[in-house]
Amino acid sequence: MKKVLITGITGFVGSHLAELLLEEKNFEIVGTARHRSNQENINHLRNKITIFSADILDSHSLYELVKKVKPEYIFHLAAQSFVPASWTSPATTMEVNVLGSVHLFEAVRGLNIDPVIQIACSSEQYGLVKPAELPVKETNPFRPLSPYAVSKAAMDLLGYQYFKSYGMRIIRTRAFNHTGPRRAEAFVCSNFAKQLVEIKKGLRDPIIKVGNLEAKRDFTDVRDVVRAYLLSVEKCDPGEDYVIASGKTYQISDVLEKLIKIVGIKVKIEKDPDRMRPSDVPILHGDNTKFSKKTGWKPKIPFEKTLADIVDYWEERL
Ligand code: GDD
């Protein structure tokens, strides 16, 4: 049995990763959760995993946890992950995403252990990509357009620096947008699906509120992304960066259309100025060649199935 530590196990991606590792059967899974955090996403896994109360902002609690667990793999997923929240709370975003990562790296370094550490960097770091620079590769420049993007770029660079300075086995995965059941309702696919199901069930007027429908995003199912994260610690080179993307990009208006079709209702679309961002990344379209060559990974789940599963998730909950 390999000992695995997942920071942020109660989150959307953390819960899917824990499910995958349990299916694989040769992992002993420990996760961190903040005191009083919502643990709904992992309730069904409770008796198969160990949850420790720890906050990545509290270096002491993190150090003690890493000391106790001595993991062979660490998946660092705990983060402030919602881009708009990074404008309302830029300092918190920096603290959690940058300082939290420093605390984790320092805990590992201080304990003199040598786990493989996957850190969940983001395509958002690339920010403004010029048309001639598409599809986005690992070598594209960072032109971040949100405090969130800056925080993830900083974490990414820290990962590189800790590898170079101390030889820590850090793998930097840059996942493009990923979604699926259990995605928090703030994020676009989940948000639209929830509103549409509410309309279908007569819980709201047939008006769907939207933000920027012009943006284009490269979506992958979360279950494919966690498979990629596992492959990354098993097969990738420490210190390296890897784009994890399906290579399939959709305009957000098309995502909305697909969801409306799946739910099967007629709605009025209304722009909500509060959903617009001070600056939004216009297009993300990734090139996964480096990662696929290294690991053999290919996304398996078609986007239409992902969207249908999100709709089912909300149908069951509402
Ligand atoms: N959330 C939201 N709500 N987004 C909307 C809406 C809406 O009502 N209407 C349009 N959008 C647009 C956003 O402006 C953005 O262009 C796109 O839909 C996707 O928004 P999100 O789902 O909030 O994701 P994101 O692209 O900002 O960030 C996600 O992907 C990153 C990887 O690129 C997050 O999962 C990040 O944590 C992740 O790093």
CSV table of C-alpha atoms and ligand atoms in Angstrom, one decimal:
chain,number,residue,atom,x,y,z
A,1,MET,CA,0.0,0.0,0.0
A,2,LYS,CA,1.3,3.4,-1.0
A,3,LYS,CA,0.6,6.3,1.5
A,4,VAL,CA,-1.0,9.2,-0.2
A,5,LEU,CA,-1.7,12.7,1.1
A,6,ILE,CA,-4.4,14.8,-0.6
A,7,THR,CA,-4.6,18.4,0.5
A,8,GLY,CA,-8.1,19.7,-0.1
A,9,ILE,CA,-9.6,16.2,-0.3
A,10,THR,CA,-13.1,17.6,0.5
A,11,GLY,CA,-13.1,19.7,-2.6
A,12,PHE,CA,-14.5,18.8,-6.0
A,13,VAL,CA,-11.2,17.4,-7.5
A,14,GLY,CA,-10.0,15.9,-4.2
A,15,SER,CA,-13.2,13.8,-3.9
A,16,HIS,CA,-12.9,12.4,-7.4
A,17,LEU,CA,-9.2,11.7,-6.9
A,18,ALA,CA,-9.9,9.8,-3.7
A,19,GLU,CA,-12.5,7.8,-5.5
A,20,LEU,CA,-10.0,6.9,-8.3
A,21,LEU,CA,-7.3,5.9,-5.8
A,22,LEU,CA,-9.8,3.7,-3.9
A,23,GLU,CA,-10.7,1.9,-7.1
A,24,GLU,CA,-7.0,1.3,-7.8
A,25,LYS,CA,-6.9,-0.5,-4.4
A,26,ASN,CA,-3.2,0.0,-3.6
A,27,PHE,CA,-3.3,3.3,-1.8
A,28,GLU,CA,-3.8,4.3,1.8
A,29,ILE,CA,-5.5,7.7,1.6
A,30,VAL,CA,-5.1,10.5,4.0
A,31,GLY,CA,-6.7,13.9,3.4
A,32,THR,CA,-6.6,17.3,4.9
A,33,ALA,CA,-9.8,19.2,5.8
A,34,ARG,CA,-10.2,22.6,7.5
A,35,HIS,CA,-11.9,22.5,10.8
A,36,ARG,CA,-15.7,22.9,10.1
A,37,SER,CA,-15.3,22.7,6.3
A,38,ASN,CA,-18.1,21.2,4.3
A,39,GLN,CA,-17.4,17.5,3.9
A,40,GLU,CA,-20.4,16.6,1.8
A,41,ASN,CA,-18.3,15.6,-1.2
A,42,ILE,CA,-16.5,12.8,0.7
A,43,ASN,CA,-19.3,11.6,3.0
A,44,HIS,CA,-19.7,8.4,0.8
A,45,LEU,CA,-15.9,7.6,1.3
A,46,ARG,CA,-15.7,8.3,5.0
A,47,ASN,CA,-14.9,4.8,6.2
A,48,LYS,CA,-12.3,4.2,3.5
A,49,ILE,CA,-10.1,7.2,4.0
A,50,THR,CA,-8.6,9.1,6.9
A,51,ILE,CA,-9.3,12.8,7.3
A,52,PHE,CA,-7.1,15.0,9.4
A,53,SER,CA,-8.0,18.5,10.5
A,54,ALA,CA,-5.3,20.7,9.1
A,55,ASP,CA,-5.1,24.1,7.5
A,56,ILE,CA,-2.5,24.8,4.9
A,57,LEU,CA,-2.3,28.4,6.3
A,58,ASP,CA,-1.2,26.9,9.6
A,59,SER,CA,2.4,25.7,9.1
A,60,HIS,CA,2.4,23.9,12.4
A,61,SER,CA,-0.7,21.8,11.7
A,62,LEU,CA,0.6,20.9,8.2
A,63,TYR,CA,4.1,20.0,9.5
A,64,GLU,CA,2.7,17.7,12.2
A,65,LEU,CA,0.4,16.1,9.7
A,66,VAL,CA,3.1,15.4,7.1
A,67,LYS,CA,5.3,14.1,10.0
A,68,LYS,CA,2.6,11.7,11.1
A,69,VAL,CA,1.7,10.4,7.6
A,70,LYS,CA,5.1,10.5,5.8
A,71,PRO,CA,3.4,10.2,2.4
A,72,GLU,CA,5.0,8.7,-0.7
A,73,TYR,CA,2.7,10.8,-2.9
A,74,ILE,CA,1.3,14.2,-2.2
A,75,PHE,CA,-1.5,15.7,-4.3
A,76,HIS,CA,-1.6,19.4,-3.5
A,77,LEU,CA,-5.2,20.4,-4.4
A,78,ALA,CA,-6.2,22.7,-1.6
A,79,ALA,CA,-6.7,26.2,-3.0
A,80,GLN,CA,-8.9,29.2,-3.5
A,81,SER,CA,-10.0,28.1,-6.9
A,82,PHE,CA,-12.7,30.5,-8.0
A,83,VAL,CA,-11.3,33.2,-10.3
A,84,PRO,CA,-13.9,36.0,-9.4
A,85,ALA,CA,-13.3,35.5,-5.7
A,86,SER,CA,-9.7,36.5,-6.4
A,87,TRP,CA,-10.8,40.0,-7.2
A,88,THR,CA,-12.9,40.3,-4.1
A,89,SER,CA,-10.3,38.6,-1.9
A,90,PRO,CA,-6.9,39.0,-3.6
A,91,ALA,CA,-4.9,38.8,-0.4
A,92,THR,CA,-6.7,35.6,0.8
A,93,THR,CA,-6.1,34.1,-2.6
A,94,MET,CA,-2.4,34.8,-2.4
A,95,GLU,CA,-2.2,33.5,1.2
A,96,VAL,CA,-4.0,30.2,0.5
A,97,ASN,CA,-2.5,29.5,-2.9
A,98,VAL,CA,1.1,30.8,-2.4
A,99,LEU,CA,1.8,30.8,1.3
A,100,GLY,CA,-0.1,27.5,1.7
A,101,SER,CA,2.1,25.9,-0.9
A,102,VAL,CA,5.3,27.3,0.8
A,103,HIS,CA,4.1,25.7,4.1
A,104,LEU,CA,3.6,22.4,2.4
A,105,PHE,CA,7.0,22.5,0.7
A,106,GLU,CA,8.8,23.6,3.9
A,107,ALA,CA,7.1,20.8,5.9
A,108,VAL,CA,8.4,18.2,3.5
A,109,ARG,CA,11.9,19.8,3.4
A,110,GLY,CA,12.1,20.2,7.1
A,111,LEU,CA,11.2,16.5,7.7
A,112,ASN,CA,13.7,15.4,5.2
A,113,ILE,CA,11.3,13.1,3.4
A,114,ASP,CA,11.2,12.6,-0.4
A,115,PRO,CA,7.6,12.2,-1.6
A,116,VAL,CA,6.6,12.9,-5.2
A,117,ILE,CA,4.4,16.0,-5.0
A,118,GLN,CA,1.9,17.0,-7.7
A,119,ILE,CA,0.9,20.6,-7.6
A,120,ALA,CA,-2.3,21.7,-9.3
A,121,CYS,CA,-1.3,24.6,-11.4
A,122,SER,CA,-3.7,26.2,-13.9
A,123,SER,CA,-4.2,27.1,-17.5
A,124,GLU,CA,-5.5,30.4,-16.1
A,125,GLN,CA,-1.8,31.3,-15.7
A,126,TYR,CA,-1.4,31.7,-19.4
A,127,GLY,CA,-4.0,34.5,-19.4
A,128,LEU,CA,-3.9,36.5,-22.5
A,129,VAL,CA,-2.9,34.1,-25.3
A,130,LYS,CA,-2.4,35.6,-28.8
A,131,PRO,CA,-4.1,33.8,-31.7
A,132,ALA,CA,-0.7,32.8,-33.2
A,133,GLU,CA,0.3,31.2,-29.9
A,134,LEU,CA,-2.5,28.6,-29.9
A,135,PRO,CA,-2.7,25.8,-28.9
A,136,VAL,CA,-1.1,26.5,-25.6
A,137,LYS,CA,2.0,24.5,-24.7
A,138,GLU,CA,4.1,24.4,-21.6
A,139,THR,CA,6.5,27.0,-23.1
A,140,ASN,CA,3.8,29.7,-23.7
A,141,PRO,CA,4.5,32.9,-21.6
A,142,PHE,CA,2.3,33.7,-18.6
A,143,ARG,CA,0.3,36.8,-19.0
A,144,PRO,CA,-2.1,36.4,-16.0
A,145,LEU,CA,-5.3,38.4,-16.1
A,146,SER,CA,-6.6,37.7,-12.5
A,147,PRO,CA,-5.1,37.6,-9.0
A,148,TYR,CA,-5.9,33.9,-9.0
A,149,ALA,CA,-3.7,33.4,-12.1
A,150,VAL,CA,-0.9,35.3,-10.5
A,151,SER,CA,-1.2,33.2,-7.4
A,152,LYS,CA,-1.1,29.9,-9.4
A,153,ALA,CA,1.9,31.2,-11.5
A,154,ALA,CA,3.7,31.9,-8.2
A,155,MET,CA,3.0,28.4,-6.8
A,156,ASP,CA,4.1,26.9,-10.1
A,157,LEU,CA,7.4,28.9,-10.0
A,158,LEU,CA,7.9,27.9,-6.4
A,159,GLY,CA,7.5,24.3,-7.4
A,160,TYR,CA,10.3,24.8,-10.0
A,161,GLN,CA,12.5,26.6,-7.5
A,162,TYR,CA,12.1,24.0,-4.7
A,163,PHE,CA,13.0,21.3,-7.3
A,164,LYS,CA,16.1,23.2,-8.4
A,165,SER,CA,17.3,24.3,-5.0
A,166,TYR,CA,16.6,21.2,-3.0
A,167,GLY,CA,15.9,18.4,-5.5
A,168,MET,CA,12.3,18.0,-4.3
A,169,ARG,CA,10.3,15.8,-6.6
A,170,ILE,CA,7.6,18.3,-7.6
A,171,ILE,CA,5.5,17.8,-10.7
A,172,ARG,CA,3.7,20.8,-12.0
A,173,THR,CA,0.5,19.9,-13.8
A,174,ARG,CA,-1.4,22.8,-15.5
A,175,ALA,CA,-4.9,21.6,-16.0
A,176,PHE,CA,-7.2,23.4,-18.3
A,177,ASN,CA,-10.9,23.8,-17.3
A,178,HIS,CA,-12.4,20.6,-15.7
A,179,THR,CA,-15.9,19.9,-14.6
A,180,GLY,CA,-18.3,17.2,-13.7
A,181,PRO,CA,-20.7,16.1,-11.0
A,182,ARG,CA,-20.1,17.7,-7.6
A,183,ARG,CA,-18.6,20.9,-9.2
A,184,ALA,CA,-19.5,23.8,-7.0
A,185,GLU,CA,-22.3,25.9,-8.3
A,186,ALA,CA,-20.2,29.0,-8.7
A,187,PHE,CA,-18.4,27.6,-11.8
A,188,VAL,CA,-20.0,28.0,-15.2
A,189,CYS,CA,-21.2,24.5,-16.3
A,190,SER,CA,-22.5,23.7,-12.8
A,191,ASN,CA,-24.1,27.1,-12.4
A,192,PHE,CA,-25.9,27.0,-15.8
A,193,ALA,CA,-27.0,23.4,-15.2
A,194,LYS,CA,-28.4,24.2,-11.7
A,195,GLN,CA,-30.3,27.2,-13.0
A,196,LEU,CA,-31.8,25.2,-15.8
A,197,VAL,CA,-32.8,22.3,-13.6
A,198,GLU,CA,-34.4,24.8,-11.2
A,199,ILE,CA,-36.4,26.3,-14.1
A,200,LYS,CA,-37.5,22.9,-15.2
A,201,LYS,CA,-38.7,22.0,-11.7
A,202,GLY,CA,-40.6,25.3,-11.5
A,203,LEU,CA,-38.3,26.6,-8.8
A,204,ARG,CA,-37.4,29.8,-10.7
A,205,ASP,CA,-38.7,31.9,-13.6
A,206,PRO,CA,-37.6,30.7,-17.1
A,207,ILE,CA,-34.8,33.3,-17.2
A,208,ILE,CA,-31.1,32.1,-17.0
A,209,LYS,CA,-28.5,34.6,-15.8
A,210,VAL,CA,-25.2,34.5,-17.5
A,211,GLY,CA,-21.9,36.3,-17.6
A,212,ASN,CA,-19.4,36.5,-20.5
A,213,LEU,CA,-20.7,34.1,-23.2
A,214,GLU,CA,-17.9,35.0,-25.6
A,215,ALA,CA,-15.1,33.3,-23.7
A,216,LYS,CA,-13.7,30.0,-25.0
A,217,ARG,CA,-12.5,27.2,-22.7
A,218,ASP,CA,-10.9,23.8,-23.2
A,219,PHE,CA,-12.9,21.4,-21.0
A,220,THR,CA,-12.0,18.0,-19.7
A,221,ASP,CA,-14.0,15.7,-17.4
A,222,VAL,CA,-12.8,15.8,-13.8
A,223,ARG,CA,-12.6,12.0,-13.9
A,224,ASP,CA,-10.1,12.2,-16.7
A,225,VAL,CA,-8.2,14.9,-14.9
A,226,VAL,CA,-7.7,12.9,-11.7
A,227,ARG,CA,-6.5,10.0,-13.8
A,228,ALA,CA,-3.9,12.4,-15.3
A,229,TYR,CA,-2.9,13.5,-11.8
A,230,LEU,CA,-2.2,9.9,-10.8
A,231,LEU,CA,-0.2,9.2,-13.9
A,232,SER,CA,1.7,12.4,-13.3
A,233,VAL,CA,3.2,11.2,-10.0
A,234,GLU,CA,3.8,7.7,-11.4
A,235,LYS,CA,5.4,8.6,-14.7
A,236,CYS,CA,6.4,12.3,-15.0
A,237,ASP,CA,9.7,13.9,-14.4
A,238,PRO,CA,10.2,16.0,-11.3
A,239,GLY,CA,10.7,19.7,-11.9
A,240,GLU,CA,8.8,19.5,-15.2
A,241,ASP,CA,5.6,21.2,-16.2
A,242,TYR,CA,2.7,19.5,-18.0
A,243,VAL,CA,-0.3,20.8,-19.8
A,244,ILE,CA,-3.4,18.7,-19.1
A,245,ALA,CA,-6.1,19.5,-21.6
A,246,SER,CA,-8.5,17.8,-23.9
A,247,GLY,CA,-7.6,20.0,-26.8
A,248,LYS,CA,-11.3,20.6,-27.4
A,249,THR,CA,-12.4,24.2,-26.9
A,250,TYR,CA,-16.0,25.5,-26.7
A,251,GLN,CA,-17.4,29.0,-26.6
A,252,ILE,CA,-19.4,29.4,-23.4
A,253,SER,CA,-22.5,30.3,-25.4
A,254,ASP,CA,-22.2,26.8,-27.0
A,255,VAL,CA,-21.9,25.2,-23.6
A,256,LEU,CA,-25.1,27.0,-22.6
A,257,GLU,CA,-26.8,25.8,-25.7
A,258,LYS,CA,-25.8,22.2,-25.1
A,259,LEU,CA,-27.1,22.3,-21.5
A,260,ILE,CA,-30.4,23.8,-22.6
A,261,LYS,CA,-30.7,21.0,-25.1
A,262,ILE,CA,-29.9,18.3,-22.4
A,263,VAL,CA,-32.4,19.8,-19.9
A,264,GLY,CA,-35.0,20.2,-22.8
A,265,ILE,CA,-36.6,23.5,-21.9
A,266,LYS,CA,-37.0,27.0,-23.4
A,267,VAL,CA,-35.4,29.9,-21.5
A,268,LYS,CA,-34.7,33.6,-21.8
A,269,ILE,CA,-31.0,34.4,-21.5
A,270,GLU,CA,-30.2,37.5,-19.4
A,271,LYS,CA,-26.8,39.1,-19.0
A,272,ASP,CA,-26.0,39.7,-15.4
A,273,PRO,CA,-23.4,42.5,-15.0
A,274,ASP,CA,-22.3,41.1,-11.6
A,275,ARG,CA,-21.1,38.0,-13.5
A,276,MET,CA,-18.7,40.0,-15.6
A,277,ARG,CA,-15.0,40.1,-14.6
A,278,PRO,CA,-12.6,43.0,-14.6
A,279,SER,CA,-10.7,41.0,-17.2
A,280,ASP,CA,-11.5,37.6,-18.6
A,281,VAL,CA,-9.2,35.2,-20.4
A,282,PRO,CA,-10.6,35.2,-23.9
A,283,ILE,CA,-9.5,31.7,-25.1
A,284,LEU,CA,-7.8,28.7,-23.7
A,285,HIS,CA,-7.0,25.8,-26.0
A,286,GLY,CA,-4.3,23.4,-24.8
A,287,ASP,CA,-1.8,21.1,-26.4
A,288,ASN,CA,-1.4,17.9,-24.3
A,289,THR,CA,1.4,16.4,-26.4
A,290,LYS,CA,4.1,16.5,-23.8
A,291,PHE,CA,2.0,14.9,-21.1
A,292,SER,CA,0.4,12.3,-23.4
A,293,LYS,CA,3.8,11.2,-24.8
A,294,LYS,CA,5.1,10.8,-21.2
A,295,THR,CA,2.1,9.0,-19.8
A,296,GLY,CA,-0.1,7.6,-22.6
A,297,TRP,CA,-3.0,9.7,-21.1
A,298,LYS,CA,-5.9,10.5,-23.3
A,299,PRO,CA,-9.2,11.9,-22.1
A,300,LYS,CA,-12.0,9.3,-22.4
A,301,ILE,CA,-15.2,11.0,-21.4
A,302,PRO,CA,-17.0,13.1,-24.1
A,303,PHE,CA,-18.0,16.6,-23.1
A,304,GLU,CA,-21.7,15.9,-23.8
A,305,LYS,CA,-21.6,13.0,-21.2
A,306,THR,CA,-19.9,15.3,-18.7
A,307,LEU,CA,-22.6,17.9,-19.1
A,308,ALA,CA,-25.4,15.3,-18.9
A,309,ASP,CA,-23.8,14.0,-15.7
A,310,ILE,CA,-23.8,17.5,-14.2
A,311,VAL,CA,-27.5,17.9,-15.1
A,312,ASP,CA,-28.2,14.5,-13.4
A,313,TYR,CA,-26.3,15.6,-10.3
A,314,TRP,CA,-28.5,18.7,-10.0
A,315,GLU,CA,-31.7,16.8,-10.9
A,316,GLU,CA,-31.0,14.5,-7.9
A,317,ARG,CA,-30.2,17.3,-5.5
A,318,LEU,CA,-32.9,19.8,-6.2
B,1,GDD,N1,-18.6,31.1,-13.2
B,1,GDD,C1,-19.3,31.7,-14.2
B,1,GDD,N2,-20.6,32.0,-14.0
B,1,GDD,N3,-18.6,31.8,-15.4
B,1,GDD,C2,-19.3,32.4,-16.4
B,1,GDD,C3,-20.7,32.7,-16.3
B,1,GDD,C4,-21.3,32.5,-15.1
B,1,GDD,O1,-22.5,32.8,-14.9
B,1,GDD,N4,-21.1,33.2,-17.5
B,1,GDD,C5,-20.0,33.1,-18.3
B,1,GDD,N5,-18.9,32.6,-17.7
B,1,GDD,C6,-17.6,32.5,-18.2
B,1,GDD,C7,-16.5,33.1,-17.4
B,1,GDD,O2,-16.4,34.5,-17.6
B,1,GDD,C8,-15.3,32.3,-17.9
B,1,GDD,O3,-14.8,32.9,-19.1
B,1,GDD,C9,-15.8,30.9,-18.2
B,1,GDD,O4,-17.3,31.1,-18.2
B,1,GDD,C10,-15.5,29.8,-17.3
B,1,GDD,O5,-15.7,30.3,-15.9
B,1,GDD,P1,-15.5,29.4,-14.6
B,1,GDD,O6,-16.3,28.2,-14.8
B,1,GDD,O7,-15.7,30.3,-13.5
B,1,GDD,O8,-13.9,28.9,-14.8
B,1,GDD,P2,-12.6,29.7,-15.0
B,1,GDD,O9,-12.2,29.5,-16.5
B,1,GDD,O10,-12.7,31.1,-14.6
B,1,GDD,O11,-11.6,29.0,-14.1
B,1,GDD,C11,-11.6,27.5,-14.0
B,1,GDD,O12,-10.6,26.9,-14.8
B,1,GDD,C12,-9.3,27.2,-14.4
B,1,GDD,C13,-8.4,26.4,-15.3
B,1,GDD,O13,-8.3,27.2,-16.5
B,1,GDD,C14,-11.4,27.2,-12.5
B,1,GDD,O14,-11.7,25.8,-12.3
B,1,GDD,C15,-10.0,27.4,-12.0
B,1,GDD,O15,-9.9,27.0,-10.7
B,1,GDD,C16,-9.1,26.7,-12.9
B,1,GDD,O16,-7.7,26.9,-12.5
